[in-house]
PDB file of C-alpha atoms (C1' of nucleotides) in Angstrom:
ATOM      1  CA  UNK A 105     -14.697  20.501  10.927  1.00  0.00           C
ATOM      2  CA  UNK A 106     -11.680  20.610  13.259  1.00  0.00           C
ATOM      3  CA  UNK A 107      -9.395  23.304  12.501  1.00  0.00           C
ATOM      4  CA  UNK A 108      -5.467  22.905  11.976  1.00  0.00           C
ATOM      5  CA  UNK A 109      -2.884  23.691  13.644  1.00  0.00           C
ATOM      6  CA  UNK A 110      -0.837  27.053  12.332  1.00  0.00           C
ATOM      7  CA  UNK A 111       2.239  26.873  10.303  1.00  0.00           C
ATOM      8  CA  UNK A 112       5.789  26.042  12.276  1.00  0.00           C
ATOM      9  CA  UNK A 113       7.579  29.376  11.326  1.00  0.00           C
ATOM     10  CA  UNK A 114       9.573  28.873   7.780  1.00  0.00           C
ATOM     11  CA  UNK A 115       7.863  25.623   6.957  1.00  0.00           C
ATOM     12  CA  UNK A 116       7.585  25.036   3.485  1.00  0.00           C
ATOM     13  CA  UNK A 117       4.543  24.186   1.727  1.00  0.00           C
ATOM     14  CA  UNK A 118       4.864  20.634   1.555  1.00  0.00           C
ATOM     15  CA  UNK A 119       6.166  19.928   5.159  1.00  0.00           C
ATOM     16  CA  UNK A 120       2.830  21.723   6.104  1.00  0.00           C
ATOM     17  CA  UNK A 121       0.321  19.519   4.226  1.00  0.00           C
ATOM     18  CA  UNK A 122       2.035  16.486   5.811  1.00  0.00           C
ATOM     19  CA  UNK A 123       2.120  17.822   8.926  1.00  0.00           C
ATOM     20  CA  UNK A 124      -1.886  18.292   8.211  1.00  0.00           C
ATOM     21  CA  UNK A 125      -2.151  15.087   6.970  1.00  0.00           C
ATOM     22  CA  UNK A 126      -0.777  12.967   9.897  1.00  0.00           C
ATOM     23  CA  UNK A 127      -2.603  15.416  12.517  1.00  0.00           C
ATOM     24  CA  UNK A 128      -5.908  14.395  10.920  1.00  0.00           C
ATOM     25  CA  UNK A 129      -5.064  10.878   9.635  1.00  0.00           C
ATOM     26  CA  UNK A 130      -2.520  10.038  11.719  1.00  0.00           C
ATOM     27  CA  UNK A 131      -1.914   7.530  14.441  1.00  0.00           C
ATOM     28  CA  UNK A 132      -2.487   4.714  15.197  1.00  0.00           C
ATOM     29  CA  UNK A 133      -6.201   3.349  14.062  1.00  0.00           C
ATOM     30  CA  UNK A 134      -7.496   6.310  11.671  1.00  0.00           C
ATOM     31  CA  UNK A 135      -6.483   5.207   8.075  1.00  0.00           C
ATOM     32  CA  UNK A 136      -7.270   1.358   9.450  1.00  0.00           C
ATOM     33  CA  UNK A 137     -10.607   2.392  10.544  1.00  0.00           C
ATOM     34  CA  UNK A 138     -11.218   4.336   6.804  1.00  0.00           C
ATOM     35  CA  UNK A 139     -10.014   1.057   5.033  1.00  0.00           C
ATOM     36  CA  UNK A 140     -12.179  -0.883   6.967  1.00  0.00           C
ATOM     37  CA  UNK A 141     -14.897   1.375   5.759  1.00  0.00           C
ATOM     38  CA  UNK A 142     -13.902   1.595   1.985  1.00  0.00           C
ATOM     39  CA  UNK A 143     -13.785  -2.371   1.471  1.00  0.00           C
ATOM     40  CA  UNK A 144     -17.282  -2.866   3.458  1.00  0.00           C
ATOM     41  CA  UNK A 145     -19.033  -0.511   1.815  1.00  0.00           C
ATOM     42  CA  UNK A 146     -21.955  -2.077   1.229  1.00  0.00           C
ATOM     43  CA  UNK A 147     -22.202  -3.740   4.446  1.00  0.00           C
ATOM     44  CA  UNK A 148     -23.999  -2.392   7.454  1.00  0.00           C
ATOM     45  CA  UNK A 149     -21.162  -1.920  10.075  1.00  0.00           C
ATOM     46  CA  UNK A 150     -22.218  -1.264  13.557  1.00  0.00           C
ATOM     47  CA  UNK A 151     -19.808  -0.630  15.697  1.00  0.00           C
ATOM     48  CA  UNK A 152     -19.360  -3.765  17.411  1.00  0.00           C
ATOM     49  CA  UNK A 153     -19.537  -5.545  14.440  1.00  0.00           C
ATOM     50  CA  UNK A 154     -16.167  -3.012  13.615  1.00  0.00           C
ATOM     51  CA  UNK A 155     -14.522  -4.030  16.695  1.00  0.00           C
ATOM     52  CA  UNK A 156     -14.810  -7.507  16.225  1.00  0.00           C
ATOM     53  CA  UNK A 157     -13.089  -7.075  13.217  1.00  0.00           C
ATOM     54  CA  UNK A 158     -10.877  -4.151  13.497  1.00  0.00           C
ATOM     55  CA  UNK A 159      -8.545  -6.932  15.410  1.00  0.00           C
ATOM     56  CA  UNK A 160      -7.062  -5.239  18.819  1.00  0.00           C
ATOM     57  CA  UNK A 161      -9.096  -1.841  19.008  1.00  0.00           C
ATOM     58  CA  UNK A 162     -10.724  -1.172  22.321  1.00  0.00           C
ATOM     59  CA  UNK A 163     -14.391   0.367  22.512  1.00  0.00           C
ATOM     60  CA  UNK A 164     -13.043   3.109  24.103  1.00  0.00           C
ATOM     61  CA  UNK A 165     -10.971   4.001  21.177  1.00  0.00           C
ATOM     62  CA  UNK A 166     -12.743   2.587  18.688  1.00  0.00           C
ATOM     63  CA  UNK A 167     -15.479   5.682  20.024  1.00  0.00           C
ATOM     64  CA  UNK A 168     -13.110   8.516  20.114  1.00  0.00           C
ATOM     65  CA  UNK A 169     -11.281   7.453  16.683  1.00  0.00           C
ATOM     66  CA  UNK A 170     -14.713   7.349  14.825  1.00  0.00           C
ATOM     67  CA  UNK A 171     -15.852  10.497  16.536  1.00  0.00           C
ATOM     68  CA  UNK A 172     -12.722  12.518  15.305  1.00  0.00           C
ATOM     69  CA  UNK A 173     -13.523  11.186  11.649  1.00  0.00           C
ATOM     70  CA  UNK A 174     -16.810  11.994  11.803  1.00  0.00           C
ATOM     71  CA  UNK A 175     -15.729  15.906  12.923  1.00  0.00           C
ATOM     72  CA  UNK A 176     -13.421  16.095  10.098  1.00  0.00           C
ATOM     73  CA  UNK A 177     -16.487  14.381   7.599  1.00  0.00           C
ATOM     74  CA  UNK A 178     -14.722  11.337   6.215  1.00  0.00           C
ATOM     75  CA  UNK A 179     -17.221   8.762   8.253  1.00  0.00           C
ATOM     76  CA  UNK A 180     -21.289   9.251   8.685  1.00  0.00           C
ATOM     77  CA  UNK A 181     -22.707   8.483  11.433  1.00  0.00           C
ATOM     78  CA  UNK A 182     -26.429   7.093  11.063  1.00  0.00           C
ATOM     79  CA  UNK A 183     -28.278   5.760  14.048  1.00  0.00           C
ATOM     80  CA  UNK A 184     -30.927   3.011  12.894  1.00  0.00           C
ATOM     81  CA  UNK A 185     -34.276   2.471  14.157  1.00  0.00           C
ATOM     82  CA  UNK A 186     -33.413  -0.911  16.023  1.00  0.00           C
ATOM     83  CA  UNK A 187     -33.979  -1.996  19.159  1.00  0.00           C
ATOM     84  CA  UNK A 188     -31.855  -2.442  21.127  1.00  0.00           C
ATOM     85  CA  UNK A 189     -30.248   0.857  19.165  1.00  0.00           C
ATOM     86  CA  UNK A 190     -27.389  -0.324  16.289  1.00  0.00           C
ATOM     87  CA  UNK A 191     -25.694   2.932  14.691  1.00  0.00           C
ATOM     88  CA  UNK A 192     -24.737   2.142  11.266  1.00  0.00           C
ATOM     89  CA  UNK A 193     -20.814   4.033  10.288  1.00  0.00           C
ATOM     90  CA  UNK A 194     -20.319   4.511   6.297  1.00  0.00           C
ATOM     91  CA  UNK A 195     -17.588   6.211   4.837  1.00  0.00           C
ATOM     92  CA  UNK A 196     -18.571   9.677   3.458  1.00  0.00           C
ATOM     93  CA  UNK A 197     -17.522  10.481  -0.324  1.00  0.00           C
ATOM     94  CA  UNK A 198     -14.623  12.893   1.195  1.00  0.00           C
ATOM     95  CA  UNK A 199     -13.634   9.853   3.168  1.00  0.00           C
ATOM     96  CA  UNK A 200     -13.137   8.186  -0.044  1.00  0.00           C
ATOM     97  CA  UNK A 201     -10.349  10.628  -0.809  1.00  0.00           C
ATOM     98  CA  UNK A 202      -8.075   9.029   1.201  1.00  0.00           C
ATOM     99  CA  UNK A 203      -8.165   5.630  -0.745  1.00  0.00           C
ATOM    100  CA  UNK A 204      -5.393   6.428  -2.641  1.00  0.00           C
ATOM    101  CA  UNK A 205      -2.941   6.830   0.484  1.00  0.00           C
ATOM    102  CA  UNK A 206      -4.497   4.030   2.007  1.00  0.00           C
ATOM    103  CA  UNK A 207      -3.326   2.405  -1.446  1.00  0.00           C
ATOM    104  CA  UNK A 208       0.279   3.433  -0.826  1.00  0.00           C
ATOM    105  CA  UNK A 209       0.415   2.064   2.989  1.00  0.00           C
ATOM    106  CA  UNK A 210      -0.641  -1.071   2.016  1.00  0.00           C
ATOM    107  CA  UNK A 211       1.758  -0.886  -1.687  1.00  0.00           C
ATOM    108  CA  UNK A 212       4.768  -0.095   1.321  1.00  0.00           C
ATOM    109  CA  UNK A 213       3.918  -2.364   3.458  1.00  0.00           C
ATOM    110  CA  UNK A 214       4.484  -5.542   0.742  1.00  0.00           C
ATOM    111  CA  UNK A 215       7.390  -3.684  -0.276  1.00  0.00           C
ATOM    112  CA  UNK A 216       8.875  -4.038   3.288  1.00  0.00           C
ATOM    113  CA  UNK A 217       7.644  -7.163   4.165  1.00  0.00           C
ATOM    114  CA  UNK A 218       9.487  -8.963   1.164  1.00  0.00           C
ATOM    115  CA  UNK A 219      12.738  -6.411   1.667  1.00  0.00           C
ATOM    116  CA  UNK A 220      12.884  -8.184   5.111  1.00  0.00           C
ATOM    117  CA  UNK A 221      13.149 -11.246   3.339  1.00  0.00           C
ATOM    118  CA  UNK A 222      15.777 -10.324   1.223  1.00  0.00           C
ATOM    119  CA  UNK A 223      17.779  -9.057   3.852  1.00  0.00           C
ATOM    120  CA  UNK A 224      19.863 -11.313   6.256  1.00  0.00           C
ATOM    121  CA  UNK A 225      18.935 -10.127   9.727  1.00  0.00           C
TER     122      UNK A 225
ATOM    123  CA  UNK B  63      16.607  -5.514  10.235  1.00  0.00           C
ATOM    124  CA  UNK B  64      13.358  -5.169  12.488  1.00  0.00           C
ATOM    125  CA  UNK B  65      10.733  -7.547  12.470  1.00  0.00           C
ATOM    126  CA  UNK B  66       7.526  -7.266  12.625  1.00  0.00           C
ATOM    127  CA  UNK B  67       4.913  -8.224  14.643  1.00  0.00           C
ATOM    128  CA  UNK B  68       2.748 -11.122  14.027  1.00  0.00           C
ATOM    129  CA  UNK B  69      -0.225 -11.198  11.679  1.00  0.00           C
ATOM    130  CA  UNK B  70      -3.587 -10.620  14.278  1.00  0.00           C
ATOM    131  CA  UNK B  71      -5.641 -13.935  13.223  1.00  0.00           C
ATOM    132  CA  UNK B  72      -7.809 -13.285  10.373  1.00  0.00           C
ATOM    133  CA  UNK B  73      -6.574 -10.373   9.063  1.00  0.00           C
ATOM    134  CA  UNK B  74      -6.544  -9.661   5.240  1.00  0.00           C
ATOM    135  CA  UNK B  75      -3.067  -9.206   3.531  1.00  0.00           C
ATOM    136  CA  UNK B  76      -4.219  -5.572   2.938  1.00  0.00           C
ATOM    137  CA  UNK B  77      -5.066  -4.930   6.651  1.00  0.00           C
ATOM    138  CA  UNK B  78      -1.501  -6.641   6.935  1.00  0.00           C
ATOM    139  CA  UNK B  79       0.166  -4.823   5.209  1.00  0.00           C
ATOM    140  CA  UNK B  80      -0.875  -1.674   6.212  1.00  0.00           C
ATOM    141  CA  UNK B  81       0.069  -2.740   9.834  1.00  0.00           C
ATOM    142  CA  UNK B  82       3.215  -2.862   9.029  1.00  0.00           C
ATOM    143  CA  UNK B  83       3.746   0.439   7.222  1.00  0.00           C
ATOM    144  CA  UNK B  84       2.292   1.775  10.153  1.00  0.00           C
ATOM    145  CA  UNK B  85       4.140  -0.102  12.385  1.00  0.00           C
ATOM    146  CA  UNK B  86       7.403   1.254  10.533  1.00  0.00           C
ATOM    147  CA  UNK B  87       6.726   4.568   9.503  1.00  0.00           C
ATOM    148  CA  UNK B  88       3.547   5.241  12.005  1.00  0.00           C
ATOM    149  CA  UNK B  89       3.972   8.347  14.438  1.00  0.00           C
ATOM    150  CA  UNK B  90       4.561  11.484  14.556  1.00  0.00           C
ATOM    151  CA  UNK B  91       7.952  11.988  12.859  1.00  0.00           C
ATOM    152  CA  UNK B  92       9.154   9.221  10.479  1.00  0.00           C
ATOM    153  CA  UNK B  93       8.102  10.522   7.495  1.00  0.00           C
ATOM    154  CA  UNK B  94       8.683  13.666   8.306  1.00  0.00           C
ATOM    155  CA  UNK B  95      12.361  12.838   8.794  1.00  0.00           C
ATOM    156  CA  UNK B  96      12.445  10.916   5.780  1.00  0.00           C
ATOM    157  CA  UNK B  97      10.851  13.525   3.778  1.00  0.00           C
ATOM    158  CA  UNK B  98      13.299  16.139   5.320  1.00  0.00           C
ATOM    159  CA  UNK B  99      16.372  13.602   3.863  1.00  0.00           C
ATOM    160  CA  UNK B 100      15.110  13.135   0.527  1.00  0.00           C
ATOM    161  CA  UNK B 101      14.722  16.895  -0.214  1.00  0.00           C
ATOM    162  CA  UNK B 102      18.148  17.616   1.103  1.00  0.00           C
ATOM    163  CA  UNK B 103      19.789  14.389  -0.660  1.00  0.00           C
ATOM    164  CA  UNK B 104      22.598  16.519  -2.248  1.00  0.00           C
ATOM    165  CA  UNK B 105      23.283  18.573   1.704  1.00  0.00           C
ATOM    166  CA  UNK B 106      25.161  17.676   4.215  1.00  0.00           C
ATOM    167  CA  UNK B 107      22.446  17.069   6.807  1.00  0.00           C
ATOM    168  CA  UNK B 108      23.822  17.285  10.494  1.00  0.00           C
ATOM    169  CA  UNK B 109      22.279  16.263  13.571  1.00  0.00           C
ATOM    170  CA  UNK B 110      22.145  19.528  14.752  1.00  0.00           C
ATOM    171  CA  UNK B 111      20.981  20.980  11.619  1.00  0.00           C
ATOM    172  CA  UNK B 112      18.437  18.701  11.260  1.00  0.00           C
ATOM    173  CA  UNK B 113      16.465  19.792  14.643  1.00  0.00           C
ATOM    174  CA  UNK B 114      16.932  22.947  14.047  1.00  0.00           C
ATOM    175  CA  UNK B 115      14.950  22.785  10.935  1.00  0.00           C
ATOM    176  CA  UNK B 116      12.638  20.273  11.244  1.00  0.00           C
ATOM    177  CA  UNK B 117      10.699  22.211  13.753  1.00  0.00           C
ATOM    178  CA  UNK B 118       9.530  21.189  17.070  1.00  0.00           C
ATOM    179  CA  UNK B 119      11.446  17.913  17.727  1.00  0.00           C
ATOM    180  CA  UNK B 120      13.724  17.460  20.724  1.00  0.00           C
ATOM    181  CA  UNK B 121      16.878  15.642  20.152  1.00  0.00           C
ATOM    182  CA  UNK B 122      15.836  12.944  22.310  1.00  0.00           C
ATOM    183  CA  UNK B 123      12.833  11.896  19.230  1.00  0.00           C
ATOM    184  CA  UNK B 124      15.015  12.866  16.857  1.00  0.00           C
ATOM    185  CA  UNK B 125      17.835  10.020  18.396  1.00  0.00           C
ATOM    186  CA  UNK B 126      15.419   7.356  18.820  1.00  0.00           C
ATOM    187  CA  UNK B 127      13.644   8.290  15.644  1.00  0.00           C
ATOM    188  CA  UNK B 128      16.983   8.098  13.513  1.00  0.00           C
ATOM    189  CA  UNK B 129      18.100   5.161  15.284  1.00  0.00           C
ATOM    190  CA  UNK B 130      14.607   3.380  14.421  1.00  0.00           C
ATOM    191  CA  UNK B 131      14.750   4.118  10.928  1.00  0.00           C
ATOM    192  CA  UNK B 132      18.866   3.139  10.656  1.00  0.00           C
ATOM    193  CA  UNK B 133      17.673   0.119  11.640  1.00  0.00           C
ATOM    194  CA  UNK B 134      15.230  -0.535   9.256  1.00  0.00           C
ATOM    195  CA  UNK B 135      18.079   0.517   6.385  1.00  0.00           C
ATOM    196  CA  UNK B 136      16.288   3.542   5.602  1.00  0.00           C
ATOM    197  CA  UNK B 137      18.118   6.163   6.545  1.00  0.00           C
ATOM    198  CA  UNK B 138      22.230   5.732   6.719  1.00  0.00           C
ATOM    199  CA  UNK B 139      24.524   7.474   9.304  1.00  0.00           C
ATOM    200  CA  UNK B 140      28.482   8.418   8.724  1.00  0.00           C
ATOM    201  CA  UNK B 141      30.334   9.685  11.200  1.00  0.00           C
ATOM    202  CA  UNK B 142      32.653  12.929  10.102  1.00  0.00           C
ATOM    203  CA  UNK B 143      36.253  13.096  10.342  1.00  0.00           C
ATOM    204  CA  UNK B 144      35.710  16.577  11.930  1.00  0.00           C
ATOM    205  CA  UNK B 145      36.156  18.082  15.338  1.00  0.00           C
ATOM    206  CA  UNK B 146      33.860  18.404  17.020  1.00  0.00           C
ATOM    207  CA  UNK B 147      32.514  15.198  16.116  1.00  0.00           C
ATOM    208  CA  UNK B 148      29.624  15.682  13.634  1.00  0.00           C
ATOM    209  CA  UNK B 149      27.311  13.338  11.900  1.00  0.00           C
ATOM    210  CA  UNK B 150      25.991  13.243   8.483  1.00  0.00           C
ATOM    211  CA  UNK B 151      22.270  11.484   7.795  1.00  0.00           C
ATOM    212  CA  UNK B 152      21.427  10.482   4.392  1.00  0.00           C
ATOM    213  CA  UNK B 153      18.338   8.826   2.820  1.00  0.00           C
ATOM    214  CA  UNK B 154      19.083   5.543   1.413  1.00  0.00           C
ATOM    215  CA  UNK B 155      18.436   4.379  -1.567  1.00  0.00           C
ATOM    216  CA  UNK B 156      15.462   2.088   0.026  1.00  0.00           C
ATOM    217  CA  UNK B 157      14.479   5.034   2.439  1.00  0.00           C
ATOM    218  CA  UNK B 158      13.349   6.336  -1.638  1.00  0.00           C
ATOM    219  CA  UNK B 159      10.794   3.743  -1.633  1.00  0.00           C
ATOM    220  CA  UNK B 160       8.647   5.793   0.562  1.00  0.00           C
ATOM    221  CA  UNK B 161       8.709   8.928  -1.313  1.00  0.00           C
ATOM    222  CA  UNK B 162       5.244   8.304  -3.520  1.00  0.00           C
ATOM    223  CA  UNK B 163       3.438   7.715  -0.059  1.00  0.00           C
ATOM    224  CA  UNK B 164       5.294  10.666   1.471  1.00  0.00           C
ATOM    225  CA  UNK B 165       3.816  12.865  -1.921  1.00  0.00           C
ATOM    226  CA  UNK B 166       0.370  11.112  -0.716  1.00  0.00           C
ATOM    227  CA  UNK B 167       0.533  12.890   2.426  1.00  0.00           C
ATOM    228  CA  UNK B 168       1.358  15.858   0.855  1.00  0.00           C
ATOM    229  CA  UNK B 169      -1.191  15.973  -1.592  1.00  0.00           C
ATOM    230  CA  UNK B 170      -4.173  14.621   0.529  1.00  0.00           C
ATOM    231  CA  UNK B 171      -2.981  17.325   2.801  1.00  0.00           C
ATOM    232  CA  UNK B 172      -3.522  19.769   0.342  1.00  0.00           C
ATOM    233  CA  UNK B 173      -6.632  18.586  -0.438  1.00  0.00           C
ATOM    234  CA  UNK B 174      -7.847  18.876   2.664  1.00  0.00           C
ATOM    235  CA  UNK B 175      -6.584  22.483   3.513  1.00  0.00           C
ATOM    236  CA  UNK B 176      -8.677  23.553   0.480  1.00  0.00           C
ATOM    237  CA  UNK B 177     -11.946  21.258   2.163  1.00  0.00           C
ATOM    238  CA  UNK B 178     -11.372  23.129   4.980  1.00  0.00           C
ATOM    239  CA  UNK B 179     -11.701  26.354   3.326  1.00  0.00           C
ATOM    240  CA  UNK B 180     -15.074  25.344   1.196  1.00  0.00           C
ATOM    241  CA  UNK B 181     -16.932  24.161   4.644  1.00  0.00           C
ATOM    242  CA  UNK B 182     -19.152  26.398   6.502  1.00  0.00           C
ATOM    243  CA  UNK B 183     -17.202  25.710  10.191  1.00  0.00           C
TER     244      UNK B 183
ATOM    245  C1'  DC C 135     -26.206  -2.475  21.355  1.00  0.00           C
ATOM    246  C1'  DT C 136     -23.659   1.839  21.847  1.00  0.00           C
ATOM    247  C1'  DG C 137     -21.558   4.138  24.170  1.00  0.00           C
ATOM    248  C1'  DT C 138     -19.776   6.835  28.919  1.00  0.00           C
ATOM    249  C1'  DA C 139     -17.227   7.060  33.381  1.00  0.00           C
ATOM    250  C1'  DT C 140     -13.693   5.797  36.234  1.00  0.00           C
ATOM    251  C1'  DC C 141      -9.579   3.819  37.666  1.00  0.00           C
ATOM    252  C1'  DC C 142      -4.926   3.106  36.872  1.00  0.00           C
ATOM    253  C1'  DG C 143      -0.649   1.279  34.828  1.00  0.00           C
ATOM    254  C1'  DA C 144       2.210   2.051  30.716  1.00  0.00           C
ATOM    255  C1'  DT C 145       4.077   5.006  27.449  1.00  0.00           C
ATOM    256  C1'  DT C 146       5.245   9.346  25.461  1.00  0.00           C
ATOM    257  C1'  DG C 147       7.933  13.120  25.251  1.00  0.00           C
ATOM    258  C1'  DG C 148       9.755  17.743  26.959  1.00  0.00           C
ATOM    259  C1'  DA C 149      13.412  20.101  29.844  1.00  0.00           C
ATOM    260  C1'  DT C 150      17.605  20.052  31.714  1.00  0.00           C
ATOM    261  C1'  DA C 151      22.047  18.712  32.793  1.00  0.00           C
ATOM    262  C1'  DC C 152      25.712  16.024  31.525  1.00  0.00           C
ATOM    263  C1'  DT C 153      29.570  13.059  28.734  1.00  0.00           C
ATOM    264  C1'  DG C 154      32.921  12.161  25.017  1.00  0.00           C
TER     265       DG C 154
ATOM    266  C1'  DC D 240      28.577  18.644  18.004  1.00  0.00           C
ATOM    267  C1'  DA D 241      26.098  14.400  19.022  1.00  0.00           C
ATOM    268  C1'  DG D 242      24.074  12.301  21.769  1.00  0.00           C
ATOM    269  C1'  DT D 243      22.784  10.108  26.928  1.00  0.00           C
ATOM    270  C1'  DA D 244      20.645  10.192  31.556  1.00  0.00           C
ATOM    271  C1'  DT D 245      17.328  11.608  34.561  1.00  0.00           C
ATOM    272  C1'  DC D 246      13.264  13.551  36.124  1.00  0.00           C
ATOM    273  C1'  DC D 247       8.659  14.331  35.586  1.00  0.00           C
ATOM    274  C1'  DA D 248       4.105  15.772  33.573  1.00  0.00           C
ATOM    275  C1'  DA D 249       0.807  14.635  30.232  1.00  0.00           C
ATOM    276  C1'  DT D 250      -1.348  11.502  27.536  1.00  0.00           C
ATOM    277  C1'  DC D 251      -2.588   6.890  26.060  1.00  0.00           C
ATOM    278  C1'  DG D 252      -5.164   3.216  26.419  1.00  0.00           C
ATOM    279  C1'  DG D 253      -6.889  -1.230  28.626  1.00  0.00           C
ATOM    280  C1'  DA D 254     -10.338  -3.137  31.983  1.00  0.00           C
ATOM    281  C1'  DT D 255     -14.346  -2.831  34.213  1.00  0.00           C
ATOM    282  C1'  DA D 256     -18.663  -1.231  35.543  1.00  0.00           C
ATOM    283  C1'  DC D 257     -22.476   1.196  34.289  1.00  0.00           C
ATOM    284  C1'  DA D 258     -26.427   3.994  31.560  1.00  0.00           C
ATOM    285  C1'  DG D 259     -29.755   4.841  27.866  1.00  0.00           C
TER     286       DG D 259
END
DNA sequence: CTGTATCCGATTGGATACTG
DNA sequence: CAGTATCCAATCGGATACAG
């Protein structure tokens, strides 16, 4: 498990667990990659299957994003006995603890999409 | 008002919407900032008083970081009558519609400070 | 198929000095 | 005080080729 960083001097409790928060989930393909996971659950998804459908990721960071989840336990990594090789990704039962911020982007993001409606730009 | 960028092909009004949230609020600072506002609602938060204590930003994220989220009416700027010039930020009222995802990030931080603790590293 | 390695342009973001 | 302008280093991230 990756370690955080230290406390900014005088930073209250709450500006610390955010600051946690977005240095683990942050950016811009974690929490897309962990919804990806939640809602396919039951589906075997190899990794090119995920960047087929994980629309504009690049195998180079769809690697390094899933390897940083993995470190930090929210996504298992199980290599299957295909051939050629497949490697199966699931999200882990910690993983799932993020469902209910993933819940919130997506709440926000109807939110804002119909607020820009409402609005004369 | 910003728009936002097109829907990739194919993509699920969830996977949408969480796009745009990220697309909005995404990075390093945003919610940080807005976080910073809404617990200060009543104060009269300065520019300068706001990189001082929201610790590690330069003034030149903190500019284009206001600026981004002015424009998006989330966030409203009033220039004092004082002299030197000074500048008072305040949260607006639809900047509040992101405080139950900013109390996400604070609790799954939480939760995953404690994780940390309760793992064998 | 699942990555890694390399190249390289684009972007990020700090430090500093400066303007109104 | 509230920014802006400039320089510059570090990182990001796509494309391509390649390995197991």
């Amino acid at each position: 498990m990756k370690t955080l960083k230290n406390d900014p001097p005088g930073c209250s409790q709450s500006l610390l667990a955010m600051r946690d928060t977005l240095e683990v989930l942050g950016g811009k393909w974690k929490l897309l990659i962990l919804h990806y996971l939640i809602t396919r659950d039951h589906q075997v998804n190899t990794f090119k299957k995920m960047q087929r459908e994980i629309s504009g990721i690049s195998a180079k960071m769809l690697t390094k994003e899933l390897k940083d989840l993995e470190e930090n336990h929210l996504v298992h990594r199980e290599q299957q006995n295909t051939k050629p090789i497949t490697v199966r990704y699931t999200i882990t039962d910690y993983g799932r603890s993020s469902e209910q911020l993933i819940q919130q982007l997506v709440d926000w993001g109807k939110i804002h999409r119909a607020k820009l409606l409402s609005v004369d730009e």
